[in-house]
């Protein structure tokens, strides 16, 4: 908690306590005026001065009450500190009159008057201590006016008893100052404790609210997810049962199989969308920024969506742009793909526009995806970014999407450092836009569309598979065998190391994340890698396969650049990933060879940009460094996980 709110809370409490005593003080001062006037009445010294002094005292007392009324009625007009200062001014005016008035006692022929007046002043000083002692300013401006004139005048008489009285008064002055000091400290501690407690209670209430909201959102998420997952599962169950029907003709069987494949694909797509979101939430997705021409990215996504748009009679317009941006092309492509697919889905006539607008004189600009579609009512502008929320799909027909596109887009844009903005109204189309950073044309090392050729084939490769589940090992062996690989299966780390000790040198190691005996795939891979490195086999491709989503270890693996595939893994996805990793490994070898030929002192790491596996559908493409010697080649682990089958 910062000091300012505490100081303000202390000031507010001070104002409350200082002013709370004022009505009582008002009557006490009238009593003091009455007593003093009664004491002096028999022989008033210098009557005009006396009247002026006590008139001033009475006026200051009334002004004090007026100030109290103002504080009650117009507290908001002045800051708490201001009210404290005004109260101190009132103290100076109010206490100076009785303090200075002791001079009349020393002018009076009545010898006991100085004593009686002093008693009155000590009583008032005790009152000031009680009511103003916890504020330094109010206390230190009132007390000296009350006591100093009396101390000085008693000293000035040069008689023994008055000098003693003056000393006692001075001692009293010092004592109440010391007490007031600790009084103030105590007051501050009490207020601080109260403010801390209040702050704690408020933040607890806020956290509780956030937790409740999160729990509600989770419940909504699971309700929608389980519904959308159940639908195709249910259909697959029924269709599979109908395959057993002996009366069905081969044509009917073929149709049923087609339906099953369709539902499996729908299920797979939904799974991938949910996993994508979970990956974004869990923080394993890295942002890797490159300098690249925006037109190349537009061309790529444009070519993906132009046929769909044309099939609906829509024009997809992409004005040419020469802008170079510094952004993550893979994540940006996912954003644009989602927005364009929505634009096509929710537009029946007119056009879709994808372009970039310069942001005034500042560098960078805004990418916009516009459509002339059905538009979105203002009251839905926030909700459409919630998971599984769809404006008009009450039957939750899977063909109309699942409501996960925009939540993914919003997170991706946030990860890229921007904010997704929406302008839309029913019947007037929609505009989604977000900022992009201007890049540097001279720093472009990769052409997005000069994608690498297909990776090296799997034929003749040796693959070591580590999984504690025999059926998975069997499935993997059969699949990799069909691709022409020689496969060795291992149920655990020890068996894998034994295979290596046997002389099996793999081109790739596939490993499940959760292994038996509380071992993780990461640990097994480390052991396998180090044994291979020992035997002089560096750079063997390793790939973790996991159903785990959000563990800290996975995030750490992502940071280290260890490729991770998330279950369910399709055959095509596995194959593409392996091919890309082999391709990268070969590139790595080539670059190392080239780097070793560099003159001394020249870095092998010539740039921060490198090979990035594209995440999108059909993403076997790689963004390749262009003719740079010794360019660092990096993996994007989670991207490998996204290669769609
Ligand atoms: P999905 O499109 O799969 O339903 P999204 O999260 O992408 O899920 O979108 C959520 C909802 O926002 C959609 O159901 C749709 O109602 C609305 N929406 C998104 N984009 C557009 C658009 N371009 N035009 C009109 N409505 C849209």
XYZ file of C-alpha atoms and ligand atoms in Angstrom:
672
model
C 0.000 0.000 0.000
C 1.377 3.409 -0.920
C 2.015 6.139 1.679
C -0.327 8.724 0.120
C -3.611 6.969 0.855
C -2.443 6.370 4.435
C -1.563 10.046 4.873
C -4.926 11.019 3.452
C -6.703 8.579 5.765
C -4.764 10.003 8.720
C -5.728 13.533 7.673
C -9.377 12.574 7.297
C -9.414 11.016 10.755
C -7.629 14.049 12.180
C -10.237 16.375 10.735
C -13.000 14.261 12.251
C -11.410 14.201 15.708
C -10.270 17.863 15.744
C -13.633 19.259 14.726
C -15.622 16.834 16.891
C -14.412 18.694 20.025
C -15.259 22.188 18.787
C -18.842 22.570 20.106
C -17.610 21.596 23.595
C -14.658 23.986 23.220
C -17.091 26.749 22.215
C -18.946 26.495 25.547
C -15.715 26.029 27.513
C -14.355 29.277 26.061
C -17.531 31.172 26.969
C -17.099 29.803 30.474
C -13.443 30.942 30.469
C -14.444 34.411 29.225
C -17.086 34.655 31.950
C -14.687 33.535 34.706
C -11.877 35.880 33.603
C -14.195 38.860 33.216
C -15.632 38.113 36.685
C -12.112 37.961 38.144
C -11.060 41.288 36.626
C -14.440 42.996 37.126
C -13.701 44.712 40.520
C -10.810 46.714 39.043
C -10.404 46.371 35.300
C -6.919 47.597 34.233
C -6.828 49.613 30.954
C -10.541 49.084 30.220
C -10.423 49.913 26.457
C -7.618 47.424 25.877
C -9.369 44.885 28.104
C -12.617 45.251 26.136
C -10.725 44.942 22.813
C -8.891 41.834 24.021
C -11.956 40.043 25.393
C -14.086 41.228 22.438
C -11.507 39.591 20.151
C -11.581 36.429 22.314
C -15.382 36.232 22.029
C -15.283 36.910 18.264
C -12.596 34.252 17.724
C -14.725 31.784 19.701
C -17.733 32.498 17.469
C -15.516 32.206 14.355
C -14.379 28.788 15.641
C -18.006 27.644 15.804
C -18.654 29.054 12.309
C -15.676 27.062 11.028
C -17.098 23.924 12.633
C -20.444 24.506 10.885
C -18.686 25.039 7.537
C -16.753 21.827 7.998
C -19.960 19.925 8.694
C -21.760 21.355 5.700
C -19.096 21.906 3.075
C -16.456 19.328 3.927
C -15.915 18.529 0.239
C -14.902 22.116 -0.622
C -11.548 21.903 1.149
C -9.071 19.044 1.329
C -8.555 17.310 4.701
C -5.142 18.975 5.014
C -6.833 22.325 4.301
C -9.347 21.794 7.127
C -6.491 20.926 9.502
C -4.666 24.143 8.572
C -7.825 26.234 9.027
C -8.327 24.649 12.438
C -4.769 25.622 13.386
C -5.475 29.250 12.399
C -8.603 29.149 14.574
C -6.401 27.859 17.460
C -3.923 30.729 17.093
C -6.712 33.335 17.147
C -8.677 31.685 19.942
C -5.828 30.918 22.351
C -3.754 34.059 21.828
C -6.454 36.249 23.539
C -6.589 34.476 26.959
C -2.807 33.864 26.826
C -1.903 37.502 26.242
C -4.666 38.711 28.605
C -2.518 37.605 31.578
C -0.729 40.946 31.095
C -3.839 42.593 32.646
C -3.316 40.484 35.774
C 0.183 41.887 36.213
C -1.232 45.437 35.794
C -3.919 44.847 38.380
C -3.516 45.847 42.033
C -5.056 42.450 42.958
C -1.967 40.351 43.775
C -3.709 36.972 43.409
C -4.953 37.704 39.859
C -1.809 36.424 38.016
C -2.130 33.154 39.909
C -5.844 32.765 39.195
C -5.365 33.649 35.526
C -2.491 31.118 35.321
C -4.745 28.409 36.757
C -7.294 29.247 34.046
C -4.580 29.027 31.373
C -3.337 25.642 32.626
C -6.918 24.353 32.474
C -7.234 25.575 28.891
C -3.838 24.030 28.017
C -5.042 20.679 29.368
C -8.114 21.029 27.126
C -5.890 21.791 24.106
C -3.795 18.706 24.908
C -6.905 16.524 25.002
C -8.516 17.887 21.864
C -5.561 18.863 19.624
C -2.626 16.890 21.025
C -2.606 14.317 18.215
C -1.945 16.969 15.576
C 1.432 18.623 15.629
C 0.335 21.782 13.837
C -2.783 22.498 15.912
C -1.042 21.681 19.166
C 2.174 23.607 18.578
C 0.371 26.729 17.350
C -2.060 26.896 20.305
C 0.017 25.954 23.369
C 2.825 28.556 23.092
C 0.245 31.384 22.792
C -1.433 30.131 25.946
C 1.620 29.570 28.135
C 4.585 31.659 26.918
C 3.259 35.120 27.958
C 2.473 33.802 31.416
C 5.918 32.092 31.808
C 7.719 35.275 30.692
C 5.701 37.604 32.941
C 6.135 35.357 36.010
C 9.889 35.244 35.384
C 9.898 39.017 34.988
C 8.622 39.625 38.522
C 11.943 38.346 39.984
C 10.261 37.041 43.105
C 11.063 33.578 44.374
C 7.554 32.081 44.323
C 6.727 33.483 40.848
C 10.050 32.241 39.449
C 9.239 28.787 40.814
C 5.796 29.066 39.216
C 7.394 30.061 35.900
C 9.722 27.038 36.107
C 6.797 24.728 36.903
C 4.885 26.197 33.948
C 7.886 25.694 31.642
C 8.174 22.108 32.877
C 4.454 21.627 32.291
C 4.895 23.021 28.762
C 7.718 20.545 28.026
C 5.844 17.626 29.596
C 2.653 18.070 27.592
C 4.748 18.410 24.435
C 6.423 15.069 25.150
C 3.088 13.427 25.924
C 1.557 14.927 22.806
C 4.388 13.418 20.776
C 3.649 9.862 21.884
C -0.062 10.600 21.675
C 0.462 11.530 18.004
C 2.477 8.376 17.285
C -0.196 6.197 18.820
C -2.869 7.979 16.831
C -0.969 7.440 13.572
C -0.440 3.769 14.333
C -4.112 3.265 15.084
C -5.149 4.999 11.867
C -2.574 3.109 9.850
C -3.782 -0.210 11.284
C -7.360 0.737 10.480
C -6.462 1.770 6.925
C -4.443 -1.422 6.389
C -7.324 -3.490 7.664
C -9.743 -1.666 5.416
C -7.403 -2.099 2.454
C -7.036 -5.789 3.230
C -10.787 -6.233 3.509
C -11.313 -4.411 0.210
C -8.670 -6.409 -1.632
C -10.039 -9.644 -0.159
C -13.510 -8.704 -1.320
C -12.114 -7.897 -4.758
C -10.202 -11.162 -4.960
C -13.300 -13.035 -3.873
C -15.275 -11.322 -6.603
C -12.608 -12.149 -9.207
C -12.490 -15.785 -8.018
C -16.278 -16.045 -8.175
C -16.293 -14.550 -11.669
C -13.556 -16.944 -12.769
C -15.424 -19.881 -11.306
C -18.617 -18.815 -13.095
C -16.723 -18.371 -16.342
C -15.188 -21.809 -15.901
C -18.586 -23.356 -15.262
C -19.964 -21.678 -18.387
C -16.893 -22.792 -20.310
C -17.240 -26.432 -19.257
C -20.991 -26.465 -19.820
C -20.554 -25.199 -23.378
C -17.453 -27.298 -24.054
C -19.024 -30.508 -22.814
C -22.132 -29.854 -24.895
C -20.127 -29.184 -28.044
C -17.903 -32.200 -27.422
C -20.804 -34.518 -26.635
C -22.687 -33.755 -29.848
C -20.174 -35.269 -32.301
C -19.317 -38.054 -29.821
C -22.980 -38.963 -29.572
C -23.299 -38.925 -33.355
C -20.169 -41.069 -33.748
C -21.573 -43.599 -31.242
C -24.859 -43.916 -33.118
C -23.181 -44.076 -36.502
C -20.677 -46.680 -35.322
C -23.546 -48.810 -33.969
C -25.297 -48.629 -37.330
C -22.189 -50.092 -38.977
C -23.131 -53.369 -37.324
C -26.450 -53.466 -39.134
C -26.244 -56.587 -41.374
C -29.060 -55.289 -43.565
C -27.129 -52.151 -44.568
C -25.788 -52.027 -48.108
C -22.112 -51.229 -48.820
C -23.229 -47.820 -50.097
C -24.963 -47.123 -46.783
C -21.858 -48.277 -44.921
C -19.733 -45.921 -46.981
C -22.112 -43.031 -46.219
C -22.032 -43.869 -42.496
C -18.240 -43.996 -42.552
C -18.221 -40.615 -44.262
C -20.422 -39.190 -41.487
C -18.154 -40.695 -38.855
C -15.099 -39.103 -40.475
C -16.940 -35.764 -40.635
C -17.800 -35.927 -36.927
C -14.291 -37.002 -35.965
C -12.954 -34.029 -37.882
C -15.420 -31.712 -36.143
C -14.344 -33.141 -32.793
C -10.699 -32.763 -33.665
C -11.221 -29.182 -34.768
C -12.994 -28.302 -31.534
C -10.300 -30.020 -29.481
C -7.634 -28.069 -31.294
C -9.435 -24.787 -30.727
C -9.832 -25.508 -27.010
C -6.216 -26.634 -26.719
C -5.069 -23.566 -28.618
C -6.840 -21.346 -26.116
C -5.472 -23.323 -23.187
C -1.979 -23.007 -24.610
C -2.371 -19.263 -24.883
C -3.658 -19.111 -21.295
C -0.867 -21.301 -19.931
C 1.851 -19.055 -21.293
C 3.722 -21.672 -23.305
C 3.197 -19.740 -26.523
C 6.192 -17.614 -27.410
C 6.111 -14.428 -29.424
C 8.924 -14.404 -31.976
C 9.093 -11.132 -33.846
C 10.506 -10.848 -37.332
C 10.795 -7.980 -39.745
C 8.691 -8.892 -42.768
C 6.576 -7.418 -45.527
C 2.944 -7.265 -44.561
C 1.911 -7.730 -48.196
C 3.396 -11.261 -48.091
C 1.293 -12.216 -45.097
C -1.804 -10.645 -46.662
C -1.120 -12.638 -49.820
C -0.905 -15.866 -47.834
C -4.116 -15.436 -45.866
C -5.838 -13.894 -48.872
C -5.140 -16.974 -50.974
C -6.597 -19.156 -48.209
C -9.898 -17.283 -47.962
C -10.427 -15.989 -51.495
C -11.969 -19.291 -52.732
C -14.406 -19.416 -49.775
C -15.374 -15.787 -50.309
C -15.785 -16.324 -54.055
C -17.991 -19.364 -53.397
C -20.404 -17.012 -51.568
C -20.144 -14.386 -54.302
C -18.086 -12.056 -52.091
C -15.065 -10.023 -53.137
C -11.995 -10.201 -50.918
C -10.151 -6.919 -51.385
C -6.587 -6.500 -50.208
C -5.129 -3.102 -51.197
C -1.389 -3.276 -51.868
C 0.886 -2.140 -49.072
C 4.633 -1.662 -48.879
C 4.676 -1.621 -45.103
C 7.302 -3.672 -43.276
C 6.233 -4.718 -39.803
C 8.042 -6.084 -36.782
C 5.726 -8.740 -35.477
C 5.222 -12.460 -35.067
C 4.065 -13.615 -38.521
C 2.771 -16.938 -37.242
C 0.557 -15.488 -34.522
C -0.486 -12.628 -36.781
C -1.533 -15.123 -39.436
C -3.718 -16.922 -36.916
C -5.365 -13.633 -35.966
C -6.066 -12.724 -39.577
C -7.274 -16.229 -40.431
C -9.800 -16.171 -37.612
C -11.040 -12.697 -38.494
C -11.279 -13.461 -42.209
C -13.061 -16.748 -41.633
C -15.632 -14.914 -39.498
C -15.954 -12.169 -42.094
C -16.696 -14.759 -44.783
C -19.075 -16.692 -42.527
C -21.119 -13.673 -41.434
C -21.298 -11.835 -44.778
C -23.866 -12.717 -47.399
C -23.277 -9.969 -49.921
C -20.812 -7.221 -50.649
C -17.104 -7.419 -49.884
C -14.474 -8.158 -47.321
C -11.519 -5.841 -46.952
C -8.159 -6.610 -45.409
C -5.673 -3.778 -45.154
C -3.405 -1.664 -43.024
C -3.825 1.981 -42.111
C -0.895 4.141 -41.122
C -1.299 5.561 -37.612
C -0.882 9.268 -38.382
C 2.688 10.461 -38.130
C 3.723 7.860 -35.610
C 5.377 4.681 -36.744
C 3.273 1.598 -37.231
C -0.325 1.286 -38.160
C -3.547 -0.601 -37.697
C -4.517 -3.791 -39.496
C -8.207 -3.794 -40.296
C -10.536 -6.576 -41.356
C -13.840 -5.148 -42.579
C -16.912 -6.767 -43.942
C -20.330 -5.734 -45.181
C -21.983 -8.550 -43.266
C -24.752 -8.883 -40.708
C -22.927 -6.810 -38.083
C -23.001 -7.200 -34.313
C -25.391 -5.332 -31.942
C -23.624 -2.983 -29.489
C -24.813 -4.964 -26.458
C -22.948 -8.029 -27.766
C -19.633 -6.260 -28.359
C -18.161 -7.487 -25.093
C -19.782 -10.888 -24.853
C -18.575 -12.142 -28.240
C -15.080 -12.279 -26.747
C -16.212 -14.795 -24.118
C -15.408 -18.440 -24.773
C -18.187 -20.365 -26.530
C -20.372 -17.289 -26.870
C -22.194 -16.936 -30.160
C -24.699 -14.262 -30.997
C -27.146 -16.378 -32.954
C -26.593 -20.081 -32.645
C -28.979 -21.227 -29.923
C -29.001 -24.802 -31.276
C -25.180 -24.768 -31.037
C -24.888 -26.115 -34.536
C -21.208 -27.054 -34.885
C -21.233 -25.997 -38.547
C -21.687 -22.414 -37.355
C -18.511 -22.506 -35.281
C -18.051 -22.835 -31.538
C -17.499 -19.287 -30.343
C -13.785 -19.741 -29.723
C -12.370 -17.707 -32.605
C -12.659 -14.225 -31.148
C -11.484 -15.155 -27.615
C -8.380 -16.647 -29.274
C -7.899 -13.558 -31.436
C -8.239 -11.243 -28.445
C -5.579 -13.153 -26.495
C -3.246 -13.327 -29.467
C -3.525 -9.591 -30.119
C -2.902 -8.979 -26.410
C 0.210 -11.180 -26.560
C 1.426 -9.153 -29.521
C 1.107 -6.051 -27.364
C -2.030 -4.544 -28.853
C -5.713 -4.230 -28.202
C -8.425 -5.565 -30.464
C -11.001 -2.913 -31.353
C -14.423 -3.514 -32.827
C -16.810 -1.218 -34.692
C -20.013 -2.844 -35.771
C -23.778 -2.402 -35.953
C -26.522 -4.718 -37.194
C -26.841 -4.570 -40.969
C -23.835 -2.276 -41.294
C -20.961 -4.722 -41.301
C -18.066 -5.030 -38.878
C -14.559 -3.669 -38.546
C -11.983 -5.418 -36.360
C -8.688 -3.618 -35.959
C -5.487 -3.817 -33.948
C -2.098 -2.110 -33.991
C 1.132 -3.358 -35.589
C 4.659 -2.067 -35.104
C 6.577 -0.667 -38.052
C 9.548 -2.841 -38.998
C 12.884 -2.238 -40.655
C 13.199 -3.299 -44.320
C 16.952 -3.807 -43.977
C 16.403 -6.314 -41.163
C 14.220 -8.661 -43.228
C 15.872 -12.057 -43.215
C 13.017 -14.195 -44.361
C 10.448 -14.116 -47.055
C 7.244 -15.567 -45.679
C 6.150 -17.042 -48.951
C 9.466 -18.521 -49.954
C 8.563 -21.483 -47.849
C 10.982 -24.296 -47.491
C 10.514 -27.334 -49.588
C 8.978 -30.328 -47.937
C 11.158 -31.709 -45.263
C 13.344 -34.706 -45.719
C 11.450 -37.943 -45.967
C 10.918 -40.324 -43.086
C 12.059 -43.253 -45.223
C 14.986 -45.122 -43.715
C 15.063 -43.105 -40.460
C 15.647 -44.689 -37.073
C 13.192 -43.605 -34.399
C 13.257 -44.313 -30.686
C 9.793 -44.152 -29.052
C 9.452 -43.880 -25.264
C 5.995 -44.427 -23.778
C 4.830 -46.426 -20.781
C 1.596 -47.335 -22.560
C 2.153 -50.510 -24.673
C -0.787 -49.808 -27.001
C 0.599 -46.380 -27.888
C 4.059 -47.849 -28.502
C 2.483 -50.450 -30.744
C 0.470 -47.846 -32.670
C 3.497 -45.597 -33.116
C 5.680 -48.494 -34.262
C 3.110 -49.556 -36.848
C 2.648 -45.997 -38.132
C 6.351 -45.148 -38.322
C 7.037 -48.563 -39.853
C 4.571 -47.758 -42.648
C 6.549 -44.566 -43.332
C 9.695 -46.653 -43.782
C 11.234 -45.954 -40.354
C 13.041 -48.454 -38.174
C 11.481 -48.164 -34.742
C 12.676 -49.176 -31.251
C 10.120 -48.951 -28.464
C 11.047 -48.333 -24.819
C 8.658 -48.402 -21.850
C 10.851 -46.132 -19.738
C 14.070 -44.146 -19.555
C 16.165 -47.187 -18.573
C 14.922 -49.217 -21.554
C 15.639 -46.265 -23.857
C 19.187 -45.960 -22.549
C 19.603 -49.729 -22.925
C 18.552 -49.448 -26.589
C 21.201 -46.781 -27.132
C 23.794 -48.878 -25.336
C 22.821 -51.651 -27.755
C 24.076 -49.475 -30.597
C 20.731 -48.099 -31.789
C 21.401 -44.530 -33.010
C 18.062 -42.754 -33.576
C 17.385 -39.917 -35.993
C 14.500 -38.905 -33.745
C 13.341 -39.624 -30.219
C 9.602 -39.421 -29.525
C 8.758 -39.340 -25.854
C 5.580 -39.183 -23.825
C 5.623 -36.491 -21.131
C 4.217 -38.480 -18.211
C 6.260 -41.650 -17.740
C 6.049 -44.358 -15.113
C 7.830 -44.091 -11.723
C 7.185 -40.325 -11.509
C 9.665 -39.625 -14.300
C 8.911 -37.023 -16.942
C 9.649 -37.156 -20.628
C 11.836 -34.075 -20.206
C 14.081 -35.995 -17.807
C 14.190 -39.029 -20.102
C 15.047 -36.852 -23.109
C 17.834 -35.129 -21.178
C 19.342 -38.515 -20.283
C 18.992 -39.799 -23.859
C 20.464 -36.630 -25.331
C 23.440 -36.646 -23.033
C 24.167 -40.324 -23.764
C 23.945 -39.640 -27.498
C 26.154 -36.563 -27.157
C 28.665 -38.674 -25.272
C 28.765 -41.072 -28.191
C 29.294 -38.135 -30.566
C 25.733 -37.969 -31.929
C 24.737 -34.329 -31.461
C 21.586 -32.691 -32.783
C 19.276 -35.720 -32.727
C 15.672 -34.588 -33.186
C 13.643 -34.918 -29.977
C 9.930 -34.447 -29.616
C 7.772 -34.537 -26.491
C 4.162 -35.622 -26.742
C 1.867 -34.544 -23.950
C -1.723 -34.281 -22.917
C -0.649 -31.846 -20.198
C -1.565 -28.233 -20.816
C -0.440 -25.836 -18.209
C 2.391 -27.229 -16.154
C 5.282 -24.949 -15.267
C 7.637 -27.572 -16.742
C 5.982 -27.254 -20.138
C 6.366 -23.498 -20.040
C 10.041 -24.005 -19.181
C 10.435 -26.458 -22.070
C 8.867 -23.897 -24.381
C 11.427 -21.352 -23.230
C 14.269 -23.811 -23.874
C 12.916 -24.396 -27.381
C 12.118 -28.103 -26.913
C 9.380 -29.039 -29.375
C 6.178 -30.278 -27.792
C 3.219 -31.912 -29.501
C -0.109 -31.830 -27.716
C -2.410 -34.829 -27.788
C -4.467 -35.773 -29.752
C -1.762 -36.062 -32.397
C -2.859 -37.045 -35.876
C -0.611 -39.108 -38.119
C -0.215 -36.299 -40.624
C 0.641 -33.811 -37.911
C 3.274 -36.103 -36.452
C 4.787 -36.725 -39.850
C 4.967 -33.066 -40.801
C 6.443 -32.137 -37.472
C 9.119 -34.805 -37.733
C 9.945 -33.791 -41.284
C 10.279 -30.159 -40.279
C 12.450 -30.977 -37.314
C 14.740 -33.098 -39.504
C 14.853 -30.264 -41.996
C 15.824 -27.855 -39.230
C 18.436 -30.231 -37.883
C 20.001 -30.442 -41.350
C 19.918 -26.663 -41.660
C 21.543 -26.442 -38.246
C 24.317 -28.765 -39.349
C 24.819 -26.784 -42.554
C 24.995 -23.495 -40.659
C 27.370 -24.870 -38.087
C 29.630 -26.043 -40.902
C 29.442 -22.647 -42.558
C 29.939 -20.828 -39.274
C 33.055 -22.848 -38.519
C 34.500 -21.483 -41.770
C 33.927 -17.883 -40.672
C 36.995 -15.767 -39.994
C 37.926 -15.477 -36.339
C 35.896 -12.934 -34.411
C 32.860 -13.139 -36.685
C 29.773 -14.359 -34.893
C 28.001 -17.476 -36.032
C 24.791 -15.976 -34.685
C 24.356 -13.415 -37.389
C 20.790 -12.500 -36.596
C 18.089 -12.909 -34.064
C 15.632 -14.216 -36.579
C 15.571 -17.823 -37.676
C 13.452 -20.674 -38.826
C 9.949 -20.568 -37.523
C 7.519 -23.350 -38.067
C 4.221 -22.087 -39.299
C 1.335 -23.020 -37.027
C -1.548 -22.761 -39.376
C -3.379 -25.496 -41.191
C -1.188 -26.968 -43.830
C 1.581 -25.483 -41.812
C 4.350 -27.736 -43.005
C 5.854 -24.602 -44.401
C 8.742 -22.954 -42.716
C 9.799 -19.361 -42.823
C 13.379 -19.701 -43.871
C 16.324 -17.414 -43.377
C 17.419 -16.055 -46.694
C 20.978 -16.824 -47.648
C 22.409 -15.720 -44.313
C 25.494 -17.539 -43.197
C 25.312 -18.733 -39.636
C 21.786 -17.544 -38.966
C 20.592 -18.945 -35.679
C 17.903 -21.544 -36.173
C 15.297 -21.684 -33.461
C 12.381 -23.944 -32.761
C 8.993 -22.700 -31.868
C 7.899 -25.611 -29.751
C 4.221 -24.978 -29.590
C 4.088 -24.267 -33.263
C 5.108 -27.806 -33.961
C 2.162 -28.849 -31.907
C -0.172 -27.088 -34.207
C 0.596 -28.711 -37.503
C -2.782 -29.949 -38.565
C -3.287 -33.312 -40.105
P -17.671 -18.429 -34.097
O -17.491 -17.562 -35.291
O -16.978 -19.733 -34.204
O -19.085 -18.551 -33.684
P -16.193 -16.384 -32.743
O -15.648 -16.347 -31.370
O -15.238 -16.198 -33.850
O -16.946 -17.745 -32.862
O -17.325 -15.284 -32.842
C -18.270 -15.149 -31.795
C -19.538 -14.545 -32.344
O -19.286 -13.213 -32.783
C -20.071 -15.260 -33.555
O -20.929 -16.293 -33.165
C -20.811 -14.171 -34.298
O -22.115 -14.070 -33.804
C -20.070 -12.909 -33.916
N -19.163 -12.454 -34.996
C -17.837 -12.651 -35.073
N -17.323 -12.077 -36.177
C -18.354 -11.505 -36.806
C -18.486 -10.735 -38.021
N -17.443 -10.453 -38.792
N -19.720 -10.294 -38.360
C -20.793 -10.565 -37.576
N -20.735 -11.274 -36.435
C -19.548 -11.744 -36.058
